[in-house]
Coordinates of C-alpha atoms in Angstrom, one line a residue:
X2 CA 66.9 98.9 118.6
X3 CA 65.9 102.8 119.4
X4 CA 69.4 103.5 121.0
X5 CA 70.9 101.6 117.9
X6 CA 69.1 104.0 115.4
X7 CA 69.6 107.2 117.8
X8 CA 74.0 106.3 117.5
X9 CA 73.4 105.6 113.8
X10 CA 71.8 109.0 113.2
X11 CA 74.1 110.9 115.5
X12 CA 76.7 109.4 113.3
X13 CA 75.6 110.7 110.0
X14 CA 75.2 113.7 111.3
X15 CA 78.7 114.1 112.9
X16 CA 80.1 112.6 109.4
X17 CA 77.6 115.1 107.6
X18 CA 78.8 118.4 109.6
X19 CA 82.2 116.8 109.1
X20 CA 82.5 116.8 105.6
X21 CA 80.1 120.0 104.9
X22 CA 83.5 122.2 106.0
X23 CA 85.2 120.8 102.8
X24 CA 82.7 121.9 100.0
X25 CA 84.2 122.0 96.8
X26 CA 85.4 125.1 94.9
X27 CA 83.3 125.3 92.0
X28 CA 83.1 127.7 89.1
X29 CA 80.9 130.3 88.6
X30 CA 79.0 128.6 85.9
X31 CA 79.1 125.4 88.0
X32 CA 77.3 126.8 90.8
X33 CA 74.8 128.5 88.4
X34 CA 73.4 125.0 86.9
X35 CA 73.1 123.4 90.7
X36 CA 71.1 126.6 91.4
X37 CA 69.2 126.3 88.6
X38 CA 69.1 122.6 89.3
X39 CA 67.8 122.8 92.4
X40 CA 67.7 118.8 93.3
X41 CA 69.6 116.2 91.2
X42 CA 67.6 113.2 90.7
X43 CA 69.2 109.5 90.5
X44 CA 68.1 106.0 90.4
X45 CA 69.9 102.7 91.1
X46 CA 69.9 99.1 90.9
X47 CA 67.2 98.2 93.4
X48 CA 68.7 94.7 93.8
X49 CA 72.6 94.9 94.0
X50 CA 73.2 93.9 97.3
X51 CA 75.9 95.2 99.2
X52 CA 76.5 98.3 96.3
X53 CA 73.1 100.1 96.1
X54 CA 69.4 98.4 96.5
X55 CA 66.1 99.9 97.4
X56 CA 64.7 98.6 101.0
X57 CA 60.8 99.8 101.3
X58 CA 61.5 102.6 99.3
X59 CA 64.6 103.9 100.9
X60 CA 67.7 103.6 99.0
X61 CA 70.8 101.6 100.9
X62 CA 74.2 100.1 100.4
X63 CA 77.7 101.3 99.0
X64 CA 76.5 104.5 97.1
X65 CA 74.2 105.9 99.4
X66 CA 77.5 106.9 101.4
X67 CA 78.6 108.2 98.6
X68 CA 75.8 109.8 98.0
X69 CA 75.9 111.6 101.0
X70 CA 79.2 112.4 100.7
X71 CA 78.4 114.5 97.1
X72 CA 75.9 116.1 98.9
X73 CA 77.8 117.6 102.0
X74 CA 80.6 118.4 99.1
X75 CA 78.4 120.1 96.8
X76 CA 75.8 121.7 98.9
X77 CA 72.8 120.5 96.9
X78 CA 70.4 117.5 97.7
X79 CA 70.0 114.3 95.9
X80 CA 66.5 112.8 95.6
X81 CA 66.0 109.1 94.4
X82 CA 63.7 108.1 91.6
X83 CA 62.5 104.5 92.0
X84 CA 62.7 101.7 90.0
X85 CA 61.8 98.1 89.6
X86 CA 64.9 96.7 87.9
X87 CA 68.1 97.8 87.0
X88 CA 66.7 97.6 82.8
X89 CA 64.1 100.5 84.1
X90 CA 67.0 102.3 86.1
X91 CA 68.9 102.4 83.1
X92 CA 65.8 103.5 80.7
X93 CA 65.5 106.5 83.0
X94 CA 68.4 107.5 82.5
X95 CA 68.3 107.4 78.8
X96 CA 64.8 108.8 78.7
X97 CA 65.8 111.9 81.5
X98 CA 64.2 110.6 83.9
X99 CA 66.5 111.1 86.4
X100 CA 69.7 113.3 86.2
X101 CA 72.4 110.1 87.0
X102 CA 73.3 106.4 88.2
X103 CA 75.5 106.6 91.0
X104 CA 77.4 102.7 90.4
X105 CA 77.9 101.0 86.8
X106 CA 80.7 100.0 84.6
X107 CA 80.9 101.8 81.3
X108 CA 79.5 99.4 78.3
X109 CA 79.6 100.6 74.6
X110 CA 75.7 100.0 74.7
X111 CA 75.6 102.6 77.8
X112 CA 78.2 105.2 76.1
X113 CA 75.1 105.6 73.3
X114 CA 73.1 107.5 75.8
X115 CA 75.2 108.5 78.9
X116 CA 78.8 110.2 80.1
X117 CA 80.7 108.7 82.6
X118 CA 82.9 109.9 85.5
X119 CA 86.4 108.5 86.1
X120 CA 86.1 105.3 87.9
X121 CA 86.3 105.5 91.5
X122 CA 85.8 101.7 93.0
X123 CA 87.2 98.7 91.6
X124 CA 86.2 95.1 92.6
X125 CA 87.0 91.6 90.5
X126 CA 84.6 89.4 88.3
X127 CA 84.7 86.0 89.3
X128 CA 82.5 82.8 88.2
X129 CA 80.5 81.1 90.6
X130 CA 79.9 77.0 90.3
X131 CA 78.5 73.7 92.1
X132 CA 80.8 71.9 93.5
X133 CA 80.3 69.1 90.9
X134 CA 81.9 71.8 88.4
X135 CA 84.7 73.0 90.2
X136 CA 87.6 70.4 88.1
X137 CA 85.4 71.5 84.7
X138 CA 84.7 74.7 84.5
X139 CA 86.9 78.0 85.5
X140 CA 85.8 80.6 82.9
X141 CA 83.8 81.0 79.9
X142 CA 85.6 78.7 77.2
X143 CA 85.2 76.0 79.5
X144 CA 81.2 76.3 78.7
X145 CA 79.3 74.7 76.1
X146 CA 75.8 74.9 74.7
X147 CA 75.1 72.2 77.0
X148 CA 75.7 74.7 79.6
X149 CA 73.3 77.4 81.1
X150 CA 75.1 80.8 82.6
X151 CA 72.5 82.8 84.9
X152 CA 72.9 86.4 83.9
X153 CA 71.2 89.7 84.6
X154 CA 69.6 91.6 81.7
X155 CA 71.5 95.0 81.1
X156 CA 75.0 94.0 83.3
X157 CA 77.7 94.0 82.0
X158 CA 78.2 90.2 81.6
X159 CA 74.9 90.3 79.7
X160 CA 76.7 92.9 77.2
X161 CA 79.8 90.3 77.1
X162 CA 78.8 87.0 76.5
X163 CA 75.8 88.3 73.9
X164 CA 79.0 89.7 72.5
X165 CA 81.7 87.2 72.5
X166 CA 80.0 84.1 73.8
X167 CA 76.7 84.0 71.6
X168 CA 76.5 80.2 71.5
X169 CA 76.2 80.1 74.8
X170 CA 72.6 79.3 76.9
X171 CA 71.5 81.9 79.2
X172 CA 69.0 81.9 82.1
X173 CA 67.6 85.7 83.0
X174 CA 67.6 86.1 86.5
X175 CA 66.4 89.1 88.2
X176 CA 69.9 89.7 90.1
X177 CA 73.3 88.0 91.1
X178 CA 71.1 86.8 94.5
X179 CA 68.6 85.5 92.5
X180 CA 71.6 84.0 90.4
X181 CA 73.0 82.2 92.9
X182 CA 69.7 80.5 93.9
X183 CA 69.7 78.9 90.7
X184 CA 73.0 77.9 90.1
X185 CA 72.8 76.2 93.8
X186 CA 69.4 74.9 93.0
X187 CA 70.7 73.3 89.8
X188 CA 68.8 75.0 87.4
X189 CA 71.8 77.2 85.5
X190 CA 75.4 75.9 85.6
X191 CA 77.4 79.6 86.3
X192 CA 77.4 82.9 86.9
X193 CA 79.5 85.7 86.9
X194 CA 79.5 88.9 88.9
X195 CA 81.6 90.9 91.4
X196 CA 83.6 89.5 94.1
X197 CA 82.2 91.3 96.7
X198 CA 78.8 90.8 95.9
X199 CA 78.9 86.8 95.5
X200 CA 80.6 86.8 98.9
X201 CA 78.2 88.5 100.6
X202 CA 75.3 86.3 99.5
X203 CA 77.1 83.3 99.6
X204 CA 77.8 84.0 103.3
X205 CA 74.5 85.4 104.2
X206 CA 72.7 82.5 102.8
X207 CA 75.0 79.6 103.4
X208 CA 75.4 78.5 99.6
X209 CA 77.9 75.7 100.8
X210 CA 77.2 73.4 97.4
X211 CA 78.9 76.6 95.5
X212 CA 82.4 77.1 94.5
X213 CA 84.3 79.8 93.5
X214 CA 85.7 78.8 90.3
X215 CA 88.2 81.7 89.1
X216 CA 88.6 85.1 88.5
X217 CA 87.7 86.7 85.5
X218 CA 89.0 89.4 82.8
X219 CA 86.3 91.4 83.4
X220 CA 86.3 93.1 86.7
X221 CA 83.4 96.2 87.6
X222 CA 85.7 99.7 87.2
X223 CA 82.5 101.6 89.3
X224 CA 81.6 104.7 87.7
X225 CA 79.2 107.6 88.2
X226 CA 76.9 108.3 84.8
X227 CA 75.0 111.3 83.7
X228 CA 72.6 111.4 80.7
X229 CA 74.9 111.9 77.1
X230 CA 73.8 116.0 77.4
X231 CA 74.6 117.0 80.7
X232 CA 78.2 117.7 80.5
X233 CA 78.6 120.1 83.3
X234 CA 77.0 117.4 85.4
X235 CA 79.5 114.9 84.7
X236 CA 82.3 117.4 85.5
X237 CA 80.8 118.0 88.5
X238 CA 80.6 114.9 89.7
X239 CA 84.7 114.2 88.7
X240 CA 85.8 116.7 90.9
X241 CA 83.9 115.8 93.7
X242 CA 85.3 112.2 93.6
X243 CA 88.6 113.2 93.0
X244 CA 88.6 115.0 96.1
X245 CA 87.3 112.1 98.4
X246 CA 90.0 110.5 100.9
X247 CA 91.2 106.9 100.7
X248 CA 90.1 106.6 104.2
X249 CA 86.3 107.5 103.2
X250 CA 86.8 105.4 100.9
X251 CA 87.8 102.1 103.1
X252 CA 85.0 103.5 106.0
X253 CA 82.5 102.8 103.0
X254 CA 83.8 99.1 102.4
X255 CA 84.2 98.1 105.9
X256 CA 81.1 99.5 106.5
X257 CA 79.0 97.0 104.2
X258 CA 81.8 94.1 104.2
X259 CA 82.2 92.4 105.8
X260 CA 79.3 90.9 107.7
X261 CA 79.0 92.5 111.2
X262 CA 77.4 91.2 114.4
X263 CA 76.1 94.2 116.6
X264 CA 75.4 93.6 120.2
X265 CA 72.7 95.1 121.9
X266 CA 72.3 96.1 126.0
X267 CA 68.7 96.8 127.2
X268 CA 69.3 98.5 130.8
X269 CA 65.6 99.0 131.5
X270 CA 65.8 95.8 133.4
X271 CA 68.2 97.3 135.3
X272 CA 66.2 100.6 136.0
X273 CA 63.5 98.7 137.5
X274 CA 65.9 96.6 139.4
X275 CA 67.3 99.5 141.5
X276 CA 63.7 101.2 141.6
X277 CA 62.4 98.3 143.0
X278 CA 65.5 98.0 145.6
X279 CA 64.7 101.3 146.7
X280 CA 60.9 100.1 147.6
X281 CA 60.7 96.7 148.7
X282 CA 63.4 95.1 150.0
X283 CA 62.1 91.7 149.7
X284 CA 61.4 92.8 146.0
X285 CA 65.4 93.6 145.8
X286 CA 66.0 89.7 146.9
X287 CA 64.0 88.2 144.2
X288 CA 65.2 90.6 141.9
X289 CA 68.4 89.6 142.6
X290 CA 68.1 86.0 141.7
X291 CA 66.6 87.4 138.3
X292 CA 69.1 89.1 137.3
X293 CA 71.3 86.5 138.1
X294 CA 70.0 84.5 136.2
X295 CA 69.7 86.7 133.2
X296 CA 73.3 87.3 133.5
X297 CA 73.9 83.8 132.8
X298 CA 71.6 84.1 129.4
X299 CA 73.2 87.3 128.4
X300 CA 76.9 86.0 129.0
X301 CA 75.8 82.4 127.0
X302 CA 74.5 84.7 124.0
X303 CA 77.6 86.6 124.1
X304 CA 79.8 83.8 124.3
X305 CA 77.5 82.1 121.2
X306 CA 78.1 85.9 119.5
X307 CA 81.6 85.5 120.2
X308 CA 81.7 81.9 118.2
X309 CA 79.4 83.0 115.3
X310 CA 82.0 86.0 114.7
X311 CA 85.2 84.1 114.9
X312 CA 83.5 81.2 112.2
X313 CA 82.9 84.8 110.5
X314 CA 86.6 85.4 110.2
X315 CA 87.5 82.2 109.7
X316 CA 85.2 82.0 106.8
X317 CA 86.6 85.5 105.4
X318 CA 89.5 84.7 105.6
X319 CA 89.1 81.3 103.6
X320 CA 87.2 83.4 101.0
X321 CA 90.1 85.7 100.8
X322 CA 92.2 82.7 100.7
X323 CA 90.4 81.5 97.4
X324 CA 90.2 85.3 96.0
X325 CA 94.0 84.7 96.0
X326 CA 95.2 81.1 95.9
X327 CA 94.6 78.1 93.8
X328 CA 92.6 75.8 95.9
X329 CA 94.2 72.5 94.4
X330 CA 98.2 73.2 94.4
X331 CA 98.1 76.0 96.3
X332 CA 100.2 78.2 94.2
X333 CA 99.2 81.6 93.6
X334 CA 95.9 81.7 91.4
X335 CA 95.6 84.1 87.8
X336 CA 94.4 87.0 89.6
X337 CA 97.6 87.1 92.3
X338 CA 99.5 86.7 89.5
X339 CA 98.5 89.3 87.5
X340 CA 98.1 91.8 90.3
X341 CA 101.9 90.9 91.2
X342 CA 103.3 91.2 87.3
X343 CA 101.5 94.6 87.3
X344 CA 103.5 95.9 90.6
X345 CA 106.6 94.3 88.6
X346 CA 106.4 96.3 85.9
X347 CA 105.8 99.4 88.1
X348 CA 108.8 98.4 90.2
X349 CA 110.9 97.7 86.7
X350 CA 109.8 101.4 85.5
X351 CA 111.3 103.2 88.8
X352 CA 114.4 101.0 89.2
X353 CA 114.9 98.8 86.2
X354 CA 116.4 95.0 86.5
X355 CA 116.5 91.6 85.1
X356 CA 112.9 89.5 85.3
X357 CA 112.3 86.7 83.4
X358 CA 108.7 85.4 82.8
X359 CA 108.6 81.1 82.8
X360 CA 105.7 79.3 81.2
X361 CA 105.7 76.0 82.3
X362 CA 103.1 73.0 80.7
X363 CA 102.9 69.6 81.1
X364 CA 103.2 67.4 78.4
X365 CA 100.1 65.4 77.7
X366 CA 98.6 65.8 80.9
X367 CA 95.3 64.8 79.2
X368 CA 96.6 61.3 78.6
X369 CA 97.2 61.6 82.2
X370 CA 93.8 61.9 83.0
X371 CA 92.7 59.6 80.2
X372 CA 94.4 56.7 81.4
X373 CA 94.7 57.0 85.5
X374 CA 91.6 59.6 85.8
X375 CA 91.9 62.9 87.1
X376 CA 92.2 62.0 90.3
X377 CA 95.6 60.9 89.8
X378 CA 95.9 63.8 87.4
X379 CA 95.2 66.1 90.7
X380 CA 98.5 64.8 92.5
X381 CA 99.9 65.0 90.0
X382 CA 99.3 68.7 89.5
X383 CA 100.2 69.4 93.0
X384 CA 103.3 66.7 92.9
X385 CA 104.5 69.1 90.4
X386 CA 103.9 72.0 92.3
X387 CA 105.8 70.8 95.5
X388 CA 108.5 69.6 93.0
X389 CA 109.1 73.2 91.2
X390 CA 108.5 75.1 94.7
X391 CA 111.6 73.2 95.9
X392 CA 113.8 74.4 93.1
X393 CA 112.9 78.2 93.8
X394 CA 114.2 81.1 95.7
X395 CA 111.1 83.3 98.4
X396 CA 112.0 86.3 96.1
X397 CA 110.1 83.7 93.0
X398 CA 106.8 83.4 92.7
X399 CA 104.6 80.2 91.0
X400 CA 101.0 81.2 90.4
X401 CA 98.7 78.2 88.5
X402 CA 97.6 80.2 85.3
X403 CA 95.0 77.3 84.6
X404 CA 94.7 73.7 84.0
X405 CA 97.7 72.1 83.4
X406 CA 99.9 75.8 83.2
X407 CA 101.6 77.7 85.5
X408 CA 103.8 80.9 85.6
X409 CA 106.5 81.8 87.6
X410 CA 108.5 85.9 87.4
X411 CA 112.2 85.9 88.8
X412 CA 114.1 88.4 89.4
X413 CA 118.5 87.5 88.6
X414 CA 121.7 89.1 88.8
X415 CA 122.6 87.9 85.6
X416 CA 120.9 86.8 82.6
X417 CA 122.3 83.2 82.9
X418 CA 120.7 83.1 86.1
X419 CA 117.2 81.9 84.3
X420 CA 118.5 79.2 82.5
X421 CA 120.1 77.7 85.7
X422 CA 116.9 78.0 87.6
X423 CA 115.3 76.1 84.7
X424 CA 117.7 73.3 84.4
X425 CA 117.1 73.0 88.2
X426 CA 113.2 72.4 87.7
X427 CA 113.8 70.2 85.0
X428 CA 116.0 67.7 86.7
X429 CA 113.7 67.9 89.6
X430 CA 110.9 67.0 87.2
X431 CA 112.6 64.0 85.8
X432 CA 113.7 62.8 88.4
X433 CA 111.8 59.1 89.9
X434 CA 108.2 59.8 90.7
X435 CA 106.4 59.8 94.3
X436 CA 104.2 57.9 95.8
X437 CA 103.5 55.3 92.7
X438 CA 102.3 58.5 90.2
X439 CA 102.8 58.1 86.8
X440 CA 106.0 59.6 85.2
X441 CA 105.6 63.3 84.0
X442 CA 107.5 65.8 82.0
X443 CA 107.2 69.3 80.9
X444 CA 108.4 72.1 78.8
X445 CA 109.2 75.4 79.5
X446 CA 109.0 78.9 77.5
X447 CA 110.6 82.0 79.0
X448 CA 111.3 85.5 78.3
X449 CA 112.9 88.5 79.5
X450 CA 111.2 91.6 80.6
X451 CA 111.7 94.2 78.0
X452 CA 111.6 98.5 78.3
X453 CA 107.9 99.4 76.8
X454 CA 105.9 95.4 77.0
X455 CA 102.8 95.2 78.3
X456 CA 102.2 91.9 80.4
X457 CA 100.1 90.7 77.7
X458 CA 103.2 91.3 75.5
X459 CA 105.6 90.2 77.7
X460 CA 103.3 86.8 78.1
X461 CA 103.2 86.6 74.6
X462 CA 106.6 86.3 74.4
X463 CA 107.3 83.8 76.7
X464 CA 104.0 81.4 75.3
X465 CA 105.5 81.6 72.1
X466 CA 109.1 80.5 73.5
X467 CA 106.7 77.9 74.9
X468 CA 104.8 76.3 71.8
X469 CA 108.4 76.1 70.2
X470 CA 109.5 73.8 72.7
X471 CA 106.3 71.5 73.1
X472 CA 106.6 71.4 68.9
X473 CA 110.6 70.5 69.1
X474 CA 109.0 67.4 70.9
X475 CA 108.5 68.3 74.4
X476 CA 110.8 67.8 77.8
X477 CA 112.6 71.0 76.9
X478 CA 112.8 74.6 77.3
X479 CA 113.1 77.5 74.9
X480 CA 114.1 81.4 75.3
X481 CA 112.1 83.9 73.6
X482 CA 113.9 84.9 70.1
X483 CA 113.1 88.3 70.4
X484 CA 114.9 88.4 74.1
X485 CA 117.6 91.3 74.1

């Protein structure tokens, strides 16, 4: 344990001294208000496991590497003013308290009192579920007042669903741990928070009754926040940010996730093993056979170390599976899909080409599910997948937007191209059914990537293309009348 803490400490010092070489070139007037400063003072969320949370008294996680990072850049010390909850931490900060919050998302209720940097870590919102919820709920329409979503007072979910989701019941919960608890224990339904965060507890505490049910909108853009009238601050803090490396960056998220297993040698056994030898010889013989046989524990712990860290991986990458995939069909889940249309459009912008967006919807799938139960509705969810997977090129990709819709972006030679892949998938729909599933048809809305849309546009476009052909009757497809 004392050599562990002696490496740990020669570490921050070596990444200290490292670091101090590249303080930042400040103005005049920038260096006069940290000398008149003297110490900055910041609170944090005391409970935000792995960003920021306060350990008997000592601030750890995510931004206290940063936080040692400002200070090596700016030359002047941070001190930590404590808190009790992350409501407090932000009264301080209204009240001047303490000079800045290191980690939060920007919220209009926050803008009335505090100045933000630029954002500096991004992670996704996703909504956490039993098991028994997993087919019914995957965001917030799917609640109802018969529904209970654990949330945090002052997050930013708080903010959104007092917002935009009023009628729905909330339980307060004291963090997204404490969350958790309750949602496994059965007394809320949901809750949302970061990806990162829900991972870590889940895998710490071995919530297995808990499902990760989607993605959401909402995802934390991590800022740094200085009280409304401390401008200079705020600058401050910008260009120190701007100026740390993408590597520091990734050291800091490796460093708290995922869950490491450190292995510890103790060679004072040995010490008095070859003292001993030196001494008695007879001592050396029984010696011997203890060491033996402490070889044998220590090389069964690491071999149990070695297990425990590969069910780690295993488990992380499942996890990153589900951050990804959609874990019925297996086709790409909302998220993917909308991180890959976003590097399609930045792709289209330096070398511009032909992409056509596809809605696909099945046609009264609820009557589906009415009258052979969704159980039979599942395969037939991922029959259809299988069946429009067969009909595409690697270069297309089929992401389950939710329910009973998917998306899939193409990229042609020709325009005609689109309408050929879509005959394609709609022969292969019709075509006789597997396995003794019901029959199935769907329709199909599409549009072309135009100069200037925005994905929402561009989806817009292609949904609308969509509702024309489910209201021409169904079984059909439909371009996009504003297509060029």
């Amino acid at each position: 344990m004392r050599l562990g803490k002696l490496i740990w400490i020669l570490s921050a010092l070596l990444w200290a001294n490292n670091n101090h070489s590249s303080e930042l070139a400040l103005t005049p007037a920038q260096h006069q208000y940290l000398s008149d400063k003297g110490r900055i003072a910041y609170c944090v969320d005391p409970d935000w496991h792995p960003f920021e949370s306060i350990e008997q008294g000592m601030h750890i996680g995510m931004s206290r590497d940063y936080i040692n990072l400002l200070e090596s850049m700016i030359g002047t010390s941070f001190f930590l003013v404590p808190t009790r909850s992350w409501s407090q931490t932000l009264k301080y900060l209204a009240e001047r308290r303490c000079d800045m919050i290191p980690m939060l998302n920007h919220t209009e209720e926050r803008a009335q009192f505090a100045r933000f940097t630029d954002v500096y870590f991004r992670d996704p919102n996703v909504m956490v579920v039993r098991l028994e919820h997993k087919h019914s709920i995957n965001n917030y329409e799917d609640l109802t007042a018969s529904h209970k979503v654990a949330v945090i007072k002052g997050y930013m979910q708080d903010e959104f669903l007092r917002k935009h989701f009023p009628h729905i019941n909330t339980l307060p919960v004291n963090s997204e741990l404490d969350g958790l608890i309750q949602v496994s224990r059965g007394k809320a339904d949901a809750i949302a928070g970061s990806l990162l965060a829900m991972t870590y507890h889940i895998q710490n505490l071995g919530l297995s009754n808990l499902h990760i049910a989607s993605d959401l909108p909402q995802r934390d853009e991590l800022r740094m926040a200085v009280h409304k009238d401390d401008p200079e601050l705020q600058r401050i803090l910008d260009t120190a940010l701007a100026h740390i490396e993408h590597q520091q960056h990734a050291e800091i998220y490796r460093h708290w996730n995922p869950i490491s297993i450190s292995r510890k040698t103790d060679y004072s056994l040995a010490w008095q093993v070859g003292t001993l030898f030196l001494l008695i010889l007879g001592v050396m013989v029984e010696r011997y056979w203890s060491v033996r046989l402490l070889n044998h524990r220590l090389a069964e712990s690491n071999q149990q170390l070695r297990q425990a860290q590969s069910q780690l991986e295993i488990k992380n990458e499942h996890l990153t599976h589900l951050s990804r995939y959609d874990s019925l069909t297996g086709a790409l889940n909302r998220r993917a899909m909308r991180e890959l249309a976003e590097d399609e459009l930045q792709r289209w912008k330096r070398q511009p080409s032909i992409i056509s967006l596809l809605v696909l919807d099945l046609d009264k799938f609820k009557l589906i599910n009415d009258n052979f139960g969704h159980t039979i509705g599942d395969q037939v969810l991922k029959n259809f997948t299988q069946r429009v997977n067969h009909c595409l090129r690697e270069t297309d990709r089929l992401a389950r937007w939710g329910g009973e819709e998917f998306l899939i972006i193409c990229h042609h030679q020709h325009k005609d191209d689109a309408t050929i892949l879509i005959d394609r998938i709609m022969t292969a729909i019709r075509a006789a059914p597997d396995n003794n599933l019901p029959e199935y048809r769907c329709s199909i809305g599409f549009a072309y990537y135009q100069a200037g849309d925005s994905f929402e546009r561009w989806f817009e476009r292609a949904d609308e293309a969509l509702y024309q052909a489910k209201s021409a009757g169904g079984d059909q497809y439909c371009e996009s009348s504003q297509n060029t």
